[in-house]
PDB file of C-alpha atoms in Angstrom:
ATOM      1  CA  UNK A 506      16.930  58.821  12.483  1.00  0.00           C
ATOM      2  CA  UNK A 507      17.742  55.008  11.790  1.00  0.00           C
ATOM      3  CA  UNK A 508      14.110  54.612  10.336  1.00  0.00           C
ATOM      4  CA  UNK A 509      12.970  50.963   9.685  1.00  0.00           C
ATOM      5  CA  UNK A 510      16.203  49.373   8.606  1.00  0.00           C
ATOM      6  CA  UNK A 511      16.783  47.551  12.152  1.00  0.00           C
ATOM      7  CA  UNK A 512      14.657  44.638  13.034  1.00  0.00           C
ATOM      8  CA  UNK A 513      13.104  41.831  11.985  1.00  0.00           C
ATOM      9  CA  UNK A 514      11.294  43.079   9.475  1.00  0.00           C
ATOM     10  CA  UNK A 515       8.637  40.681   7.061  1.00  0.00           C
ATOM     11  CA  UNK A 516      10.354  37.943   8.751  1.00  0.00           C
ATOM     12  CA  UNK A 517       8.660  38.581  12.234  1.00  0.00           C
ATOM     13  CA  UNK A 518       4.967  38.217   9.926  1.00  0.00           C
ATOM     14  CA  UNK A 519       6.523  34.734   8.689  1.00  0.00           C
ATOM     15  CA  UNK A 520       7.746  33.790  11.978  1.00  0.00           C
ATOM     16  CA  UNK A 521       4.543  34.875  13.997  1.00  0.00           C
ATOM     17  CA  UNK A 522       2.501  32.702  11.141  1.00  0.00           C
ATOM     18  CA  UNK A 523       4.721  29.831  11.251  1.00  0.00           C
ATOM     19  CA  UNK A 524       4.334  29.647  15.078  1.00  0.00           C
ATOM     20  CA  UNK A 525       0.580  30.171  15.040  1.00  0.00           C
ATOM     21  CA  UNK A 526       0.431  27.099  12.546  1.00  0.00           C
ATOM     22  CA  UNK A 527       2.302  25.516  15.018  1.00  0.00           C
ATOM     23  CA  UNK A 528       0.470  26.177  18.115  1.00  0.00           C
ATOM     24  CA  UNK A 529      -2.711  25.708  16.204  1.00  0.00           C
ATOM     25  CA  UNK A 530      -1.620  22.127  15.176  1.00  0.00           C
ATOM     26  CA  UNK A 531      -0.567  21.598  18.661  1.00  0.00           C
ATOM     27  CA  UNK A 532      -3.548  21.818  19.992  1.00  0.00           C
ATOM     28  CA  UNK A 533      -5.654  19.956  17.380  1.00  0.00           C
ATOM     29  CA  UNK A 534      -3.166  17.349  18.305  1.00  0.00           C
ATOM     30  CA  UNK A 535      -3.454  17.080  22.013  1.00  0.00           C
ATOM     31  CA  UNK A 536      -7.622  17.484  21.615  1.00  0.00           C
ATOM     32  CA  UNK A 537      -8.065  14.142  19.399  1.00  0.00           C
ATOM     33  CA  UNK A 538      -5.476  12.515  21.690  1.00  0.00           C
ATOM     34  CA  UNK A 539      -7.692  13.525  24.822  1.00  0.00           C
ATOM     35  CA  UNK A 540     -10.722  12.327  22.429  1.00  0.00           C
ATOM     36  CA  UNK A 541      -9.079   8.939  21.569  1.00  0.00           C
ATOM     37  CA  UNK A 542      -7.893   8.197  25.005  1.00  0.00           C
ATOM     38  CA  UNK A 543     -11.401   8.812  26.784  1.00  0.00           C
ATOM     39  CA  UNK A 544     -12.944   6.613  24.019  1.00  0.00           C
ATOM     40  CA  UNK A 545     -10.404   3.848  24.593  1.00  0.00           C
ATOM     41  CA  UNK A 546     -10.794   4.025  28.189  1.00  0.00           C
ATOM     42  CA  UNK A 547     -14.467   3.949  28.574  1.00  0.00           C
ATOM     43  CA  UNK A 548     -14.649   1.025  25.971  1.00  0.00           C
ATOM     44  CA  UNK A 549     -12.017  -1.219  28.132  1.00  0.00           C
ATOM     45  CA  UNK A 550     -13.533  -0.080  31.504  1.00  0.00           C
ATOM     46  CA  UNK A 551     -17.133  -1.647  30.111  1.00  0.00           C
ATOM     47  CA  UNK A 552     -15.457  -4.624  28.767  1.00  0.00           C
ATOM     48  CA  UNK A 553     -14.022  -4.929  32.236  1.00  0.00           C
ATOM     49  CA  UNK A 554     -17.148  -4.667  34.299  1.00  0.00           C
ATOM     50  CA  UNK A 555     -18.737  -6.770  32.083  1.00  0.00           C
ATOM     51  CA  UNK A 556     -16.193  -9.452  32.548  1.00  0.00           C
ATOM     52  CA  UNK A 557     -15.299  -8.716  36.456  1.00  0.00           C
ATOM     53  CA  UNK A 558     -18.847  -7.503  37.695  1.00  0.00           C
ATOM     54  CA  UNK A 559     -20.153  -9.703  40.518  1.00  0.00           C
ATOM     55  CA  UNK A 560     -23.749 -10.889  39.682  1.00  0.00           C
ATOM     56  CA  UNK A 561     -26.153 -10.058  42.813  1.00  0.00           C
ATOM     57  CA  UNK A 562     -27.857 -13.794  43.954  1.00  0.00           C
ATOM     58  CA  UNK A 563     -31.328 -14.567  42.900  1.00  0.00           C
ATOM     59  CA  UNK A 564     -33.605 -13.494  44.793  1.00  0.00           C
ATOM     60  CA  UNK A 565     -35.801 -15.920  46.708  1.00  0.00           C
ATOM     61  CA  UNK A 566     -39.117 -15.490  45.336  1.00  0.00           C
ATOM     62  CA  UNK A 567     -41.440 -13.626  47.979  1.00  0.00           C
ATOM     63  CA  UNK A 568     -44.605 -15.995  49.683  1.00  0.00           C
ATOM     64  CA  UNK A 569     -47.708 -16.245  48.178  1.00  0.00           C
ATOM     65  CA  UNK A 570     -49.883 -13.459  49.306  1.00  0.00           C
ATOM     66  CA  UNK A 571     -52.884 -13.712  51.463  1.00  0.00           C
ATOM     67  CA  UNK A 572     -56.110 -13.609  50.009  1.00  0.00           C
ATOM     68  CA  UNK A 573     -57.677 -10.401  51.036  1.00  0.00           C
ATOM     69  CA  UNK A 574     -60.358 -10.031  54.985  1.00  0.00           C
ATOM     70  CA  UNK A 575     -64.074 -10.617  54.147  1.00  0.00           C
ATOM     71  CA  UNK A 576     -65.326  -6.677  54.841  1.00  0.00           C
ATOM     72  CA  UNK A 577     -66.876  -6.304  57.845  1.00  0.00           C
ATOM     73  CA  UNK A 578     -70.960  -5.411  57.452  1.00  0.00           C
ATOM     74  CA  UNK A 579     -71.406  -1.873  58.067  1.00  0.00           C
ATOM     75  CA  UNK A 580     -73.326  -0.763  61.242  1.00  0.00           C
ATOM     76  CA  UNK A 581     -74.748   2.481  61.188  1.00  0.00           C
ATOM     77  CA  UNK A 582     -74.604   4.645  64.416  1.00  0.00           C
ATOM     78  CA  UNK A 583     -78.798   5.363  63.784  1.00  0.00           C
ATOM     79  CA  UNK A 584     -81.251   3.002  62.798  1.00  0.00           C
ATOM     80  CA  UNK A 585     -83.285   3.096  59.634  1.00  0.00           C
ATOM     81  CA  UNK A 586     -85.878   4.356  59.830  1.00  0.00           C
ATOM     82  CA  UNK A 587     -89.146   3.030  58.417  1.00  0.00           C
TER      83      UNK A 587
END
């Protein structure tokens, strides 16, 4: 009866543009923030350690090893025999 004449009309295609432009942008945004932010972070938490980090002591260097046993001569359970 009324037809199309109530509404938004081609302004609901600008507005629905317009906000997906927006949301899109949005989101770029808050991604190279994230990005940026982890990359700062990691970068000051290694500058940190590196400055902070305790340093293990030396260790003491180990004794000198023995020299290998002299290898008993093998006896065999039979004789030779000749």
């Amino acid at each position: 009866m009324f037809g199309d004449r109530y509404g938004m009309g081609w302004f609901w295609h600008v507005g629905t543009f317009l906000g997906g432009v927006v949301l899109t942008a949005a989101i770029v945004v808050v991604a190279v923030l994230l990005v940026r932010y982890l990359i700062v972070a990691t970068r000051a938490a290694q500058l940190y350690l590196d400055t902070h980090a305790t340093t293990p002591p030396a260790a003491a260097e180990p004794p000198p090893a023995t020299p290998p046993a002299k290898p008993t001569p093998r006896t065999p359970k039979t004789p030779p025999t000749a």
